[in-house]
Short mmCIF file of C-alpha atoms in Angstrom, two decimals:
data_model
loop_
_atom_site.label_atom_id
_atom_site.label_comp_id
_atom_site.label_asym_id
_atom_site.label_seq_id
_atom_site.Cartn_x
_atom_site.Cartn_y
_atom_site.Cartn_z
CA UNK A 1 -36.91 -14.27 -19.49
CA UNK A 2 -37.29 -17.29 -21.80
CA UNK A 3 -35.56 -20.63 -21.19
CA UNK A 4 -33.29 -19.84 -24.15
CA UNK A 5 -32.21 -16.56 -22.51
CA UNK A 6 -31.51 -18.38 -19.24
CA UNK A 7 -29.32 -20.93 -21.04
CA UNK A 8 -27.42 -18.20 -22.93
CA UNK A 9 -26.86 -16.22 -19.72
CA UNK A 10 -25.60 -19.30 -17.88
CA UNK A 11 -23.29 -20.12 -20.81
CA UNK A 12 -21.88 -16.58 -20.84
CA UNK A 13 -21.35 -16.71 -17.06
CA UNK A 14 -19.46 -19.96 -17.45
CA UNK A 15 -17.35 -18.50 -20.27
CA UNK A 16 -16.29 -15.48 -18.25
CA UNK A 17 -15.41 -17.63 -15.23
CA UNK A 18 -13.34 -19.95 -17.46
CA UNK A 19 -11.53 -16.98 -19.00
CA UNK A 20 -10.94 -15.46 -15.58
CA UNK A 21 -9.54 -18.72 -14.24
CA UNK A 22 -7.25 -19.14 -17.27
CA UNK A 23 -5.93 -15.58 -16.93
CA UNK A 24 -5.43 -16.02 -13.16
CA UNK A 25 -3.36 -19.13 -13.84
CA UNK A 26 -1.46 -17.28 -16.60
CA UNK A 27 -0.55 -14.45 -14.22
CA UNK A 28 0.64 -16.92 -11.58
CA UNK A 29 2.75 -18.91 -14.06
CA UNK A 30 4.30 -15.71 -15.46
CA UNK A 31 5.28 -14.42 -12.01
CA UNK A 32 6.60 -17.83 -10.91
CA UNK A 33 8.76 -18.00 -14.05
CA UNK A 34 10.14 -14.51 -13.38
CA UNK A 35 10.97 -15.49 -9.79
CA UNK A 36 12.91 -18.60 -10.85
CA UNK A 37 14.80 -16.54 -13.44
CA UNK A 38 15.69 -13.87 -10.86
CA UNK A 39 16.78 -16.44 -8.28
CA UNK A 40 19.76 -17.43 -10.43
CA UNK A 41 21.22 -13.94 -9.92
CA UNK A 42 20.55 -13.69 -6.19
CA UNK A 43 23.77 -14.66 -4.45
CA UNK A 44 24.74 -11.97 -1.90
CA UNK A 45 22.93 -10.02 0.82
CA UNK A 46 22.93 -6.94 -1.44
CA UNK A 47 21.28 -9.03 -4.18
CA UNK A 48 18.61 -10.34 -1.79
CA UNK A 49 17.80 -7.05 -0.01
CA UNK A 50 18.43 -4.49 -2.76
CA UNK A 51 18.51 -6.42 -6.05
CA UNK A 52 22.25 -5.78 -6.32
CA UNK A 53 21.42 -2.06 -6.72
CA UNK A 54 21.18 -2.83 -10.42
CA UNK A 55 17.84 -1.26 -11.41
CA UNK A 56 17.59 1.93 -13.43
CA UNK A 57 15.47 4.89 -12.37
CA UNK A 58 12.80 3.95 -14.91
CA UNK A 59 12.70 0.31 -13.83
CA UNK A 60 12.54 1.25 -10.16
CA UNK A 61 9.85 3.85 -10.90
CA UNK A 62 7.77 1.15 -12.56
CA UNK A 63 8.36 -1.17 -9.59
CA UNK A 64 7.39 1.58 -7.12
CA UNK A 65 4.17 2.03 -9.09
CA UNK A 66 3.57 -1.71 -8.96
CA UNK A 67 4.28 -1.75 -5.23
CA UNK A 68 2.13 1.30 -4.45
CA UNK A 69 -0.96 0.88 -6.61
CA UNK A 70 -2.71 -1.75 -4.53
CA UNK A 71 -6.04 -3.48 -5.06
CA UNK A 72 -7.52 -0.89 -2.70
CA UNK A 73 -6.44 1.78 -5.20
CA UNK A 74 -7.49 -0.05 -8.34
CA UNK A 75 -10.86 -1.34 -7.15
CA UNK A 76 -11.55 0.86 -4.14
CA UNK A 77 -10.96 4.34 -5.53
CA UNK A 78 -12.85 3.80 -8.78
CA UNK A 79 -15.70 2.44 -6.63
CA UNK A 80 -15.54 5.40 -4.26
CA UNK A 81 -15.80 7.79 -7.23
CA UNK A 82 -18.70 5.79 -8.70
CA UNK A 83 -20.61 6.07 -5.42
CA UNK A 84 -19.50 9.44 -4.02
CA UNK A 85 -18.34 11.44 -7.06
CA UNK A 86 -16.00 14.31 -6.23
CA UNK A 87 -15.38 13.17 -2.65
CA UNK A 88 -14.28 9.75 -3.88
CA UNK A 89 -11.63 11.34 -6.09
CA UNK A 90 -10.09 13.04 -3.04
CA UNK A 91 -8.50 9.68 -2.18
CA UNK A 92 -6.57 9.81 -5.46
CA UNK A 93 -5.35 13.32 -4.74
CA UNK A 94 -4.07 12.28 -1.30
CA UNK A 95 -2.25 9.22 -2.66
CA UNK A 96 -0.59 11.26 -5.41
CA UNK A 97 0.39 14.39 -3.44
CA UNK A 98 2.13 12.05 -0.99
CA UNK A 99 4.89 11.47 -3.54
CA UNK A 100 5.97 15.10 -3.37
CA UNK A 101 6.85 14.54 0.30
CA UNK A 102 8.74 11.37 -0.60
CA UNK A 103 10.59 13.13 -3.44
CA UNK A 104 11.54 16.33 -1.63
CA UNK A 105 12.35 14.98 1.85
CA UNK A 106 13.14 11.28 1.77
CA UNK A 107 14.10 9.47 -1.47
CA UNK A 108 17.55 10.79 -2.32
CA UNK A 109 18.66 11.35 1.29
CA UNK A 110 17.61 7.86 2.35
CA UNK A 111 19.35 6.25 -0.61
CA UNK A 112 22.59 8.02 0.30
CA UNK A 113 22.58 7.33 4.02
CA UNK A 114 21.19 3.79 4.36
CA UNK A 115 21.92 0.25 3.18
CA UNK A 116 19.00 -2.16 3.24
CA UNK A 117 16.30 -1.02 5.71
CA UNK A 118 14.79 2.13 7.20
CA UNK A 119 16.62 1.44 10.48
CA UNK A 120 20.04 1.68 8.78
CA UNK A 121 19.51 5.38 8.35
CA UNK A 122 18.16 5.92 11.88
CA UNK A 123 20.84 3.87 13.64
CA UNK A 124 23.75 5.56 11.83
CA UNK A 125 24.32 8.09 14.63
CA UNK A 126 22.48 6.43 17.53
CA UNK A 127 22.66 3.36 19.75
CA UNK A 128 21.94 0.43 17.49
CA UNK A 129 19.89 -1.97 19.59
CA UNK A 130 16.98 0.21 20.87
CA UNK A 131 16.55 2.09 17.59
CA UNK A 132 16.72 -0.97 15.34
CA UNK A 133 14.32 -2.87 17.60
CA UNK A 134 11.79 -0.03 17.52
CA UNK A 135 12.09 0.41 13.75
CA UNK A 136 11.71 -3.34 13.17
CA UNK A 137 8.57 -3.53 15.35
CA UNK A 138 7.04 -0.60 13.47
CA UNK A 139 7.95 -2.15 10.10
CA UNK A 140 6.32 -5.46 10.94
CA UNK A 141 3.15 -3.84 12.36
CA UNK A 142 2.64 -1.59 9.31
CA UNK A 143 3.31 -4.48 6.95
CA UNK A 144 0.93 -6.85 8.74
CA UNK A 145 -1.95 -4.35 8.58
CA UNK A 146 -1.29 -3.79 4.87
CA UNK A 147 -0.87 -7.55 4.23
CA UNK A 148 -4.19 -8.29 5.92
CA UNK A 149 -5.92 -5.73 3.70
CA UNK A 150 -4.50 -7.25 0.52
CA UNK A 151 -5.17 -10.87 1.47
CA UNK A 152 -8.70 -10.26 2.72
CA UNK A 153 -9.26 -8.33 -0.51
CA UNK A 154 -7.93 -11.27 -2.53
CA UNK A 155 -10.46 -13.64 -0.99
CA UNK A 156 -13.33 -11.23 -1.60
CA UNK A 157 -12.19 -10.46 -5.15
CA UNK A 158 -11.97 -14.07 -6.29
CA UNK A 159 -15.32 -15.01 -4.79
CA UNK A 160 -16.98 -11.99 -6.41
CA UNK A 161 -15.49 -12.49 -9.85
CA UNK A 162 -15.85 -16.27 -9.98
CA UNK A 163 -19.36 -16.08 -8.58
CA UNK A 164 -18.68 -18.64 -5.84
CA UNK A 165 -20.29 -18.18 -2.45
CA UNK A 166 -19.15 -19.52 0.90
CA UNK A 167 -15.99 -19.21 2.95
CA UNK A 168 -14.09 -22.24 1.63
CA UNK A 169 -12.93 -20.63 -1.64
CA UNK A 170 -12.04 -17.40 0.13
CA UNK A 171 -9.94 -19.31 2.64
CA UNK A 172 -8.21 -21.29 -0.10
CA UNK A 173 -7.53 -18.07 -2.02
CA UNK A 174 -5.95 -16.44 1.04
CA UNK A 175 -3.78 -19.51 1.63
CA UNK A 176 -2.80 -19.57 -2.07
CA UNK A 177 -1.83 -15.88 -2.08
CA UNK A 178 0.15 -16.42 1.11
CA UNK A 179 2.07 -19.35 -0.38
CA UNK A 180 2.84 -17.36 -3.54
CA UNK A 181 4.11 -14.31 -1.64
CA UNK A 182 6.37 -16.52 0.51
CA UNK A 183 7.67 -18.15 -2.68
CA UNK A 184 8.44 -14.79 -4.35
CA UNK A 185 10.38 -13.53 -1.34
CA UNK A 186 12.19 -16.75 -0.39
CA UNK A 187 13.23 -17.70 -3.93
CA UNK A 188 13.46 -14.41 -5.81
CA UNK A 189 14.40 -11.86 -3.14
CA UNK A 190 14.36 -8.22 -4.22
CA UNK A 191 15.17 -9.01 -7.87
CA UNK A 192 12.26 -11.40 -8.28
CA UNK A 193 9.90 -9.14 -6.35
CA UNK A 194 10.90 -6.10 -8.40
CA UNK A 195 10.29 -7.79 -11.74
CA UNK A 196 6.91 -9.08 -10.53
CA UNK A 197 6.03 -5.49 -9.61
CA UNK A 198 7.19 -4.17 -13.00
CA UNK A 199 5.09 -6.74 -14.88
CA UNK A 200 2.11 -5.94 -12.66
CA UNK A 201 2.51 -2.19 -13.32
CA UNK A 202 2.51 -2.79 -17.09
CA UNK A 203 -0.58 -5.02 -16.90
CA UNK A 204 -2.39 -2.52 -14.69
CA UNK A 205 -1.61 0.49 -16.88
CA UNK A 206 -2.53 -1.32 -20.12
CA UNK A 207 -5.79 -2.69 -18.67
CA UNK A 208 -6.80 0.64 -17.13
CA UNK A 209 -5.92 2.58 -20.30
CA UNK A 210 -7.95 0.20 -22.47
CA UNK A 211 -11.07 0.51 -20.31
CA UNK A 212 -10.65 4.31 -20.05
CA UNK A 213 -10.41 4.72 -23.83
CA UNK A 214 -13.49 2.54 -24.36
CA UNK A 215 -15.45 4.56 -21.77
CA UNK A 216 -14.47 7.90 -23.34
CA UNK A 217 -15.31 6.55 -26.80
CA UNK A 218 -18.90 6.04 -25.58
CA UNK A 219 -19.07 9.81 -25.08
CA UNK A 220 -17.07 10.78 -28.20
CA UNK A 221 -14.15 11.68 -25.86
CA UNK A 222 -16.21 14.52 -24.39
CA UNK A 223 -15.42 14.57 -20.66
CA UNK A 224 -18.22 17.05 -19.96
CA UNK A 225 -20.83 14.64 -21.35
CA UNK A 226 -19.37 11.83 -19.25
CA UNK A 227 -19.54 13.86 -16.04
CA UNK A 228 -23.05 15.14 -16.79
CA UNK A 229 -24.39 11.65 -17.49
CA UNK A 230 -22.70 10.28 -14.36
CA UNK A 231 -24.23 13.02 -12.18
CA UNK A 232 -27.67 12.42 -13.68
CA UNK A 233 -27.57 8.62 -13.30
CA UNK A 234 -26.12 8.71 -9.77
CA UNK A 235 -29.34 10.13 -8.35
CA UNK A 236 -27.48 13.00 -6.68
CA UNK A 237 -27.51 15.50 -9.56
CA UNK A 238 -25.01 18.36 -9.44
CA UNK A 239 -24.04 17.45 -5.86
CA UNK A 240 -22.26 14.39 -7.30
CA UNK A 241 -19.71 16.71 -8.93
CA UNK A 242 -19.21 18.95 -5.90
CA UNK A 243 -17.47 18.45 -2.54
CA UNK A 244 -19.45 17.39 0.51
CA UNK A 245 -21.46 14.37 -0.63
CA UNK A 246 -19.51 11.91 1.53
CA UNK A 247 -17.47 14.04 3.94
CA UNK A 248 -19.45 17.25 4.32
CA UNK A 249 -22.46 16.09 6.35
CA UNK A 250 -21.10 16.95 9.82
CA UNK A 251 -18.14 18.70 11.39
CA UNK A 252 -16.85 15.32 12.60
CA UNK A 253 -16.94 13.88 9.08
CA UNK A 254 -14.94 16.86 7.80
CA UNK A 255 -12.35 16.36 10.55
CA UNK A 256 -12.26 12.66 9.72
CA UNK A 257 -11.48 13.37 6.10
CA UNK A 258 -8.77 15.87 7.09
CA UNK A 259 -7.28 13.19 9.35
CA UNK A 260 -7.39 10.61 6.55
CA UNK A 261 -5.84 13.05 4.06
CA UNK A 262 -2.94 13.90 6.37
CA UNK A 263 -2.25 10.20 6.93
CA UNK A 264 -2.29 9.46 3.19
CA UNK A 265 -0.04 12.40 2.28
CA UNK A 266 2.54 11.83 5.04
CA UNK A 267 2.26 8.05 5.36
CA UNK A 268 3.74 7.17 1.98
CA UNK A 269 7.15 8.55 2.95
CA UNK A 270 7.16 6.24 5.98
CA UNK A 271 5.93 2.98 4.40
CA UNK A 272 8.74 0.41 4.84
CA UNK A 273 8.05 -1.47 1.60
CA UNK A 274 8.30 1.82 -0.33
CA UNK A 275 11.40 3.05 1.52
CA UNK A 276 13.46 -0.07 0.72
CA UNK A 277 12.84 0.48 -2.98
CA UNK A 278 15.19 3.49 -2.89
CA UNK A 279 18.10 1.16 -2.10
CA UNK A 280 17.71 -0.81 -5.35
CA UNK A 281 19.22 1.88 -7.59
CA UNK A 282 22.97 2.53 -7.99
CA UNK A 283 23.00 6.29 -7.35
CA UNK A 284 21.06 9.07 -5.66
CA UNK A 285 20.33 10.55 -9.09
CA UNK A 286 18.62 7.30 -10.10
CA UNK A 287 16.65 7.35 -6.82
CA UNK A 288 15.39 10.83 -7.67
CA UNK A 289 14.63 9.75 -11.23
CA UNK A 290 12.72 6.68 -10.02
CA UNK A 291 10.44 8.88 -7.90
CA UNK A 292 9.85 11.19 -10.89
CA UNK A 293 8.86 8.17 -13.01
CA UNK A 294 6.69 6.85 -10.17
CA UNK A 295 4.87 10.20 -9.90
CA UNK A 296 4.19 10.16 -13.66
CA UNK A 297 2.98 6.55 -13.69
CA UNK A 298 0.90 6.80 -10.51
CA UNK A 299 -0.50 10.21 -11.49
CA UNK A 300 -1.62 8.90 -14.89
CA UNK A 301 -3.22 5.89 -13.23
CA UNK A 302 -5.18 8.01 -10.73
CA UNK A 303 -6.41 10.29 -13.51
CA UNK A 304 -7.74 7.19 -15.24
CA UNK A 305 -9.56 6.12 -12.06
CA UNK A 306 -11.54 9.33 -12.56
CA UNK A 307 -12.74 7.99 -15.92
CA UNK A 308 -13.43 4.53 -14.46
CA UNK A 309 -15.41 5.86 -11.50
CA UNK A 310 -17.55 8.36 -13.38
CA UNK A 311 -17.83 5.89 -16.27
CA UNK A 312 -19.32 3.30 -13.91
CA UNK A 313 -21.84 5.84 -12.63
CA UNK A 314 -22.72 6.86 -16.19
CA UNK A 315 -22.88 3.49 -17.98
CA UNK A 316 -24.00 0.85 -15.47
CA UNK A 317 -27.66 -0.07 -15.18
CA UNK A 318 -29.60 0.47 -11.96
CA UNK A 319 -29.20 -3.20 -11.01
CA UNK A 320 -25.45 -3.12 -11.69
CA UNK A 321 -25.08 0.16 -9.78
CA UNK A 322 -26.84 -1.47 -6.82
CA UNK A 323 -24.32 -4.34 -6.99
CA UNK A 324 -21.49 -1.79 -6.87
CA UNK A 325 -23.01 -0.23 -3.74
CA UNK A 326 -23.45 -3.65 -2.10
CA UNK A 327 -19.78 -4.49 -2.75
CA UNK A 328 -18.62 -1.23 -1.19
CA UNK A 329 -17.51 -0.05 -4.64
CA UNK A 330 -15.20 -2.99 -5.38
CA UNK A 331 -17.25 -4.18 -8.37
CA UNK A 332 -17.29 -0.82 -10.19
CA UNK A 333 -14.27 -1.48 -12.44
CA UNK A 334 -15.06 -5.14 -13.25
CA UNK A 335 -18.71 -4.40 -14.13
CA UNK A 336 -17.67 -1.35 -16.16
CA UNK A 337 -15.19 -3.49 -18.12
CA UNK A 338 -17.98 -5.95 -18.90
CA UNK A 339 -20.31 -3.11 -19.94
CA UNK A 340 -17.90 -1.40 -22.37
CA UNK A 341 -16.88 -4.78 -23.80
CA UNK A 342 -20.40 -5.41 -25.02
CA UNK A 343 -22.38 -6.10 -21.87
CA UNK A 344 -23.27 -9.20 -19.91
CA UNK A 345 -23.45 -12.28 -22.12
CA UNK A 346 -21.13 -10.90 -24.81
CA UNK A 347 -17.74 -12.35 -25.67
CA UNK A 348 -16.09 -8.92 -25.47
CA UNK A 349 -17.64 -8.29 -22.07
CA UNK A 350 -16.44 -11.65 -20.77
CA UNK A 351 -12.89 -11.05 -22.06
CA UNK A 352 -12.58 -7.57 -20.53
CA UNK A 353 -14.10 -8.69 -17.23
CA UNK A 354 -11.62 -11.56 -17.05
CA UNK A 355 -8.75 -9.20 -17.96
CA UNK A 356 -9.60 -6.73 -15.17
CA UNK A 357 -9.99 -9.61 -12.70
CA UNK A 358 -6.55 -10.97 -13.62
CA UNK A 359 -4.98 -7.50 -13.38
CA UNK A 360 -6.50 -7.03 -9.91
CA UNK A 361 -5.12 -10.41 -8.84
CA UNK A 362 -1.65 -9.51 -10.19
CA UNK A 363 -1.91 -6.27 -8.23
CA UNK A 364 -2.45 -8.15 -4.98
CA UNK A 365 0.43 -10.56 -5.66
CA UNK A 366 2.90 -7.75 -6.35
CA UNK A 367 1.98 -5.71 -3.28
CA UNK A 368 2.05 -8.62 -0.80
CA UNK A 369 5.47 -9.67 -2.10
CA UNK A 370 6.87 -6.19 -1.42
CA UNK A 371 5.36 -6.07 2.06
CA UNK A 372 6.66 -9.51 3.02
CA UNK A 373 10.16 -8.67 1.76
CA UNK A 374 10.23 -5.43 3.79
CA UNK A 375 9.22 -7.26 6.96
CA UNK A 376 11.59 -10.19 6.45
CA UNK A 377 14.48 -7.83 5.65
CA UNK A 378 13.91 -5.84 8.83
CA UNK A 379 13.67 -8.96 11.03
CA UNK A 380 16.87 -10.46 9.57
CA UNK A 381 19.00 -7.34 9.08
CA UNK A 382 17.88 -5.24 12.06
CA UNK A 383 16.86 -7.71 14.76
CA UNK A 384 18.95 -10.80 13.99
CA UNK A 385 22.15 -9.33 12.53
CA UNK A 386 22.46 -6.07 14.47
CA UNK A 387 20.49 -6.54 17.71
CA UNK A 388 21.03 -10.21 18.56
CA UNK A 389 24.38 -10.82 16.79
CA UNK A 390 25.67 -7.22 17.18
CA UNK A 391 26.83 -7.14 13.56
CA UNK A 392 28.95 -10.30 13.85
CA UNK A 393 27.18 -12.33 11.16
CA UNK A 394 27.86 -13.29 7.55
CA UNK A 395 25.69 -12.13 4.67
CA UNK A 396 24.81 -15.75 3.90
CA UNK A 397 23.44 -16.36 7.41
CA UNK A 398 21.54 -13.08 7.29
CA UNK A 399 19.79 -14.03 4.03
CA UNK A 400 18.97 -17.47 5.45
CA UNK A 401 17.25 -15.84 8.45
CA UNK A 402 15.40 -13.45 6.10
CA UNK A 403 14.00 -16.44 4.21
CA UNK A 404 12.92 -18.10 7.45
CA UNK A 405 11.32 -14.80 8.55
CA UNK A 406 9.38 -14.67 5.25
CA UNK A 407 7.87 -18.08 6.07
CA UNK A 408 6.91 -16.96 9.58
CA UNK A 409 5.46 -13.59 8.52
CA UNK A 410 3.57 -15.22 5.67
CA UNK A 411 2.15 -17.82 8.04
CA UNK A 412 1.08 -15.14 10.53
CA UNK A 413 -0.59 -13.12 7.74
CA UNK A 414 -2.52 -16.20 6.56
CA UNK A 415 -3.54 -17.10 10.12
CA UNK A 416 -4.84 -13.57 10.78
CA UNK A 417 -6.46 -13.01 7.37
CA UNK A 418 -8.71 -16.10 7.42
CA UNK A 419 -10.64 -15.14 10.62
CA UNK A 420 -10.28 -11.44 9.74
CA UNK A 421 -12.36 -11.48 6.57
CA UNK A 422 -15.01 -9.29 8.16
CA UNK A 423 -12.47 -6.49 8.59
CA UNK A 424 -12.90 -3.40 6.46
CA UNK A 425 -10.12 -3.37 3.85
CA UNK A 426 -10.06 0.41 3.50
CA UNK A 427 -9.72 0.79 7.28
CA UNK A 428 -6.70 -1.56 7.35
CA UNK A 429 -4.94 0.34 4.56
CA UNK A 430 -5.68 3.71 6.17
CA UNK A 431 -4.39 2.42 9.51
CA UNK A 432 -1.14 1.25 7.88
CA UNK A 433 -0.64 4.76 6.43
CA UNK A 434 -1.50 6.38 9.78
CA UNK A 435 1.02 4.22 11.68
CA UNK A 436 3.72 4.89 9.05
CA UNK A 437 3.11 8.64 9.25
CA UNK A 438 2.93 8.67 13.07
CA UNK A 439 5.84 6.36 13.92
CA UNK A 440 8.31 6.22 11.03
CA UNK A 441 8.16 9.63 9.36
CA UNK A 442 8.84 11.80 12.46
CA UNK A 443 11.95 9.74 13.32
CA UNK A 444 13.25 9.89 9.73
CA UNK A 445 12.67 13.65 9.39
CA UNK A 446 14.22 14.48 12.77
CA UNK A 447 17.22 12.25 12.10
CA UNK A 448 17.92 13.90 8.76
CA UNK A 449 17.40 17.53 9.74
CA UNK A 450 17.84 17.96 13.54
CA UNK A 451 21.41 17.63 14.80
CA UNK A 452 20.36 17.22 18.48
CA UNK A 453 18.04 14.27 17.79
CA UNK A 454 19.12 11.27 19.86
CA UNK A 455 18.30 7.67 20.70
CA UNK A 456 15.57 8.40 23.25
CA UNK A 457 13.89 10.78 20.80
CA UNK A 458 13.87 8.13 18.07
CA UNK A 459 12.52 5.39 20.36
CA UNK A 460 9.83 7.63 21.89
CA UNK A 461 8.80 8.89 18.47
CA UNK A 462 8.46 5.41 16.94
CA UNK A 463 6.77 3.64 19.86
CA UNK A 464 4.68 6.68 20.79
CA UNK A 465 3.32 7.22 17.30
CA UNK A 466 2.70 3.50 16.85
CA UNK A 467 0.86 2.99 20.16
CA UNK A 468 -1.16 6.20 19.78
CA UNK A 469 -2.32 5.36 16.24
CA UNK A 470 -3.33 1.77 17.05
CA UNK A 471 -4.82 2.73 20.42
CA UNK A 472 -7.01 5.51 19.03
CA UNK A 473 -8.34 3.22 16.31
CA UNK A 474 -9.25 0.63 18.96
CA UNK A 475 -11.39 3.25 20.72
CA UNK A 476 -12.88 4.63 17.47
CA UNK A 477 -16.18 3.90 15.67
CA UNK A 478 -14.27 1.51 13.39
CA UNK A 479 -14.11 -1.02 16.24
CA UNK A 480 -17.36 -0.34 18.13
CA UNK A 481 -20.42 1.89 18.33
CA UNK A 482 -21.10 2.67 14.66
CA UNK A 483 -24.54 1.54 13.46
CA UNK A 484 -26.67 2.01 10.36
CA UNK A 485 -29.31 4.59 11.41
CA UNK A 486 -31.96 2.97 9.20
CA UNK A 487 -31.45 -0.74 9.95
CA UNK A 488 -29.66 -0.65 13.30
CA UNK A 489 -27.04 -3.02 11.87
CA UNK A 490 -23.53 -2.65 13.28
CA UNK A 491 -20.99 -1.05 10.93
CA UNK A 492 -18.11 -1.69 13.36
CA UNK A 493 -15.99 -4.76 14.06
CA UNK A 494 -18.02 -5.49 17.21
CA UNK A 495 -21.75 -6.11 16.97
CA UNK A 496 -24.55 -3.70 17.82
CA UNK A 497 -24.86 -2.97 21.54
CA UNK A 498 -21.09 -2.87 22.13
CA UNK A 499 -19.77 0.69 22.30
CA UNK A 500 -16.52 1.92 23.84
CA UNK A 501 -15.74 4.44 21.07
CA UNK A 502 -14.80 7.57 22.99
CA UNK A 503 -12.55 8.75 20.10
CA UNK A 504 -14.90 10.16 17.41
CA UNK A 505 -12.66 9.90 14.31
CA UNK A 506 -12.19 6.75 12.22
CA UNK A 507 -8.65 7.70 11.22
CA UNK A 508 -6.23 8.69 14.01
CA UNK A 509 -3.74 10.67 11.89
CA UNK A 510 -4.92 14.12 13.00
CA UNK A 511 -3.87 13.27 16.59
CA UNK A 512 -1.29 10.47 16.30
CA UNK A 513 1.00 12.20 13.76
CA UNK A 514 1.51 15.34 15.93
CA UNK A 515 1.98 13.02 18.94
CA UNK A 516 4.77 11.18 17.08
CA UNK A 517 6.57 14.47 16.34
CA UNK A 518 5.94 15.80 19.85
CA UNK A 519 7.32 12.69 21.57
CA UNK A 520 10.38 12.72 19.32
CA UNK A 521 11.10 16.28 20.45
CA UNK A 522 10.27 15.61 24.11
CA UNK A 523 12.38 12.46 24.27
CA UNK A 524 15.32 14.30 22.76
CA UNK A 525 15.32 17.32 25.08
CA UNK A 526 14.80 15.24 28.25
CA UNK A 527 17.55 12.68 27.54
CA UNK A 528 20.82 12.86 29.47
CA UNK A 529 22.58 11.39 26.47
CA UNK A 530 23.49 14.06 23.96
CA UNK A 531 23.78 13.55 20.23
CA UNK A 532 27.26 13.37 18.72
CA UNK A 533 27.63 16.49 16.49
CA UNK A 534 30.37 14.86 14.43
CA UNK A 535 28.11 11.91 13.63
CA UNK A 536 25.38 14.29 12.48
CA UNK A 537 27.82 16.13 10.25
CA UNK A 538 28.93 12.81 8.75
CA UNK A 539 25.28 11.82 8.14
CA UNK A 540 24.53 15.23 6.63
CA UNK A 541 27.44 15.00 4.19
CA UNK A 542 26.61 11.40 3.36
CA UNK A 543 22.89 12.08 2.81
CA UNK A 544 23.63 15.07 0.57
CA UNK A 545 26.50 13.62 -1.47
CA UNK A 546 26.29 9.84 -1.19
CA UNK A 547 29.88 9.65 0.07
CA UNK A 548 30.37 6.27 1.72
CA UNK A 549 27.05 4.87 0.52
CA UNK A 550 27.08 1.38 -0.98
#
């Protein structure tokens, strides 16, 4: 390479970093402005927790998409497809099919029978204090795992895309994201958070659609040519387009994928930050409509990740493909955007790379805001108002405690994310889904459809599923015992030589989800306290018709 080429390359690198920085700042200023605007209309507890129940089905569907399509989806799935082909796309299928469970079993019924949090629905016909305490603990645990994944991802993303090495920038990025998410929740409440999520969903869909069209244009919109070129360039040939490349090597790996798939499909309907979105619409019909819109938006997005993933495998050079592998797949979409924009050193490539970086950053901001709001709402509404104050508290005091809780939860997330940057982001997300499916979903399903379900059943189900999921992960290869067979390097949280992984699967869902359902049943049938049949009939009528719902 001549000195002139070196100067041009350095200039192009500087241009793309400047563009990325400008777009990052633009995204932040836009979301801050939205939050201030929304804060003027946040006056009551219903405004803070549920946005005044003023959002239409379409608006809420967009917000659900913005809340659900995390950085792990945007960067991780396209990267998984680029590296593993067909098996990588199975993640997308799991994430999308999950919405059928949410639509058919949860969305409308929850909207009709609850107020602000998941625990409202559970505690309707049970003893308030034990059930609300259990639900709040589960909500905070799920949210913290998910928050850690997003914030660790934010630090890694910014350092990768700005080309800055070292821990200082990552730490500053994590602190900055934490401060922003606290600001969104404290100042904007549900209204501000919802509009941030809607804007993020629009940016994500536009950015992804643009890159997808440019990729397909390279192959004259012939999907067969795209897949064939991707298979050829991947080095795996036809196996790249068939199942088994990532999960078919051993019987254990097949079980592990089954466990992961079950957690993804069932976990969505138990994620607290998704469940509270159903309270932001005025009617059950709008709740159902919002899920239909969410399925359409999310489904379209995941189909486009297919183009992004195979496009990266087809169009990136060997050196770029190696960078994608080194990043665990996270660089697939950014490098593909640069490639279809004209390549490294081109103005078009720099613009598209900066655009995708800004979209990914907006994605992180929207998701962490939703998670923090769900946690703060549960602490204030369930623990403070109904457990400690036994319902004798004003809406104003409740919102004040929710804002304080947002500060505390945000601080905890920052404090855990900075030393936790070595944690695997995909593992944290999968664990959040596994806990939600093991602890929250069994209690919700039993409460809606089993008239004998009682307080002990709910508490055993929530705590049992939660402890089982987290405990099995602690004794899995994710934490200890997994090493690279070629280099001997540890692939677990603990270093090589430390091994207490008696549980062979990396995702606990295959065991912990049945345990959650089993303990809910066992706790119910062994309790001396019997469920009130009249309360169940009231809940059934309310969940089906919306009578008495706010």
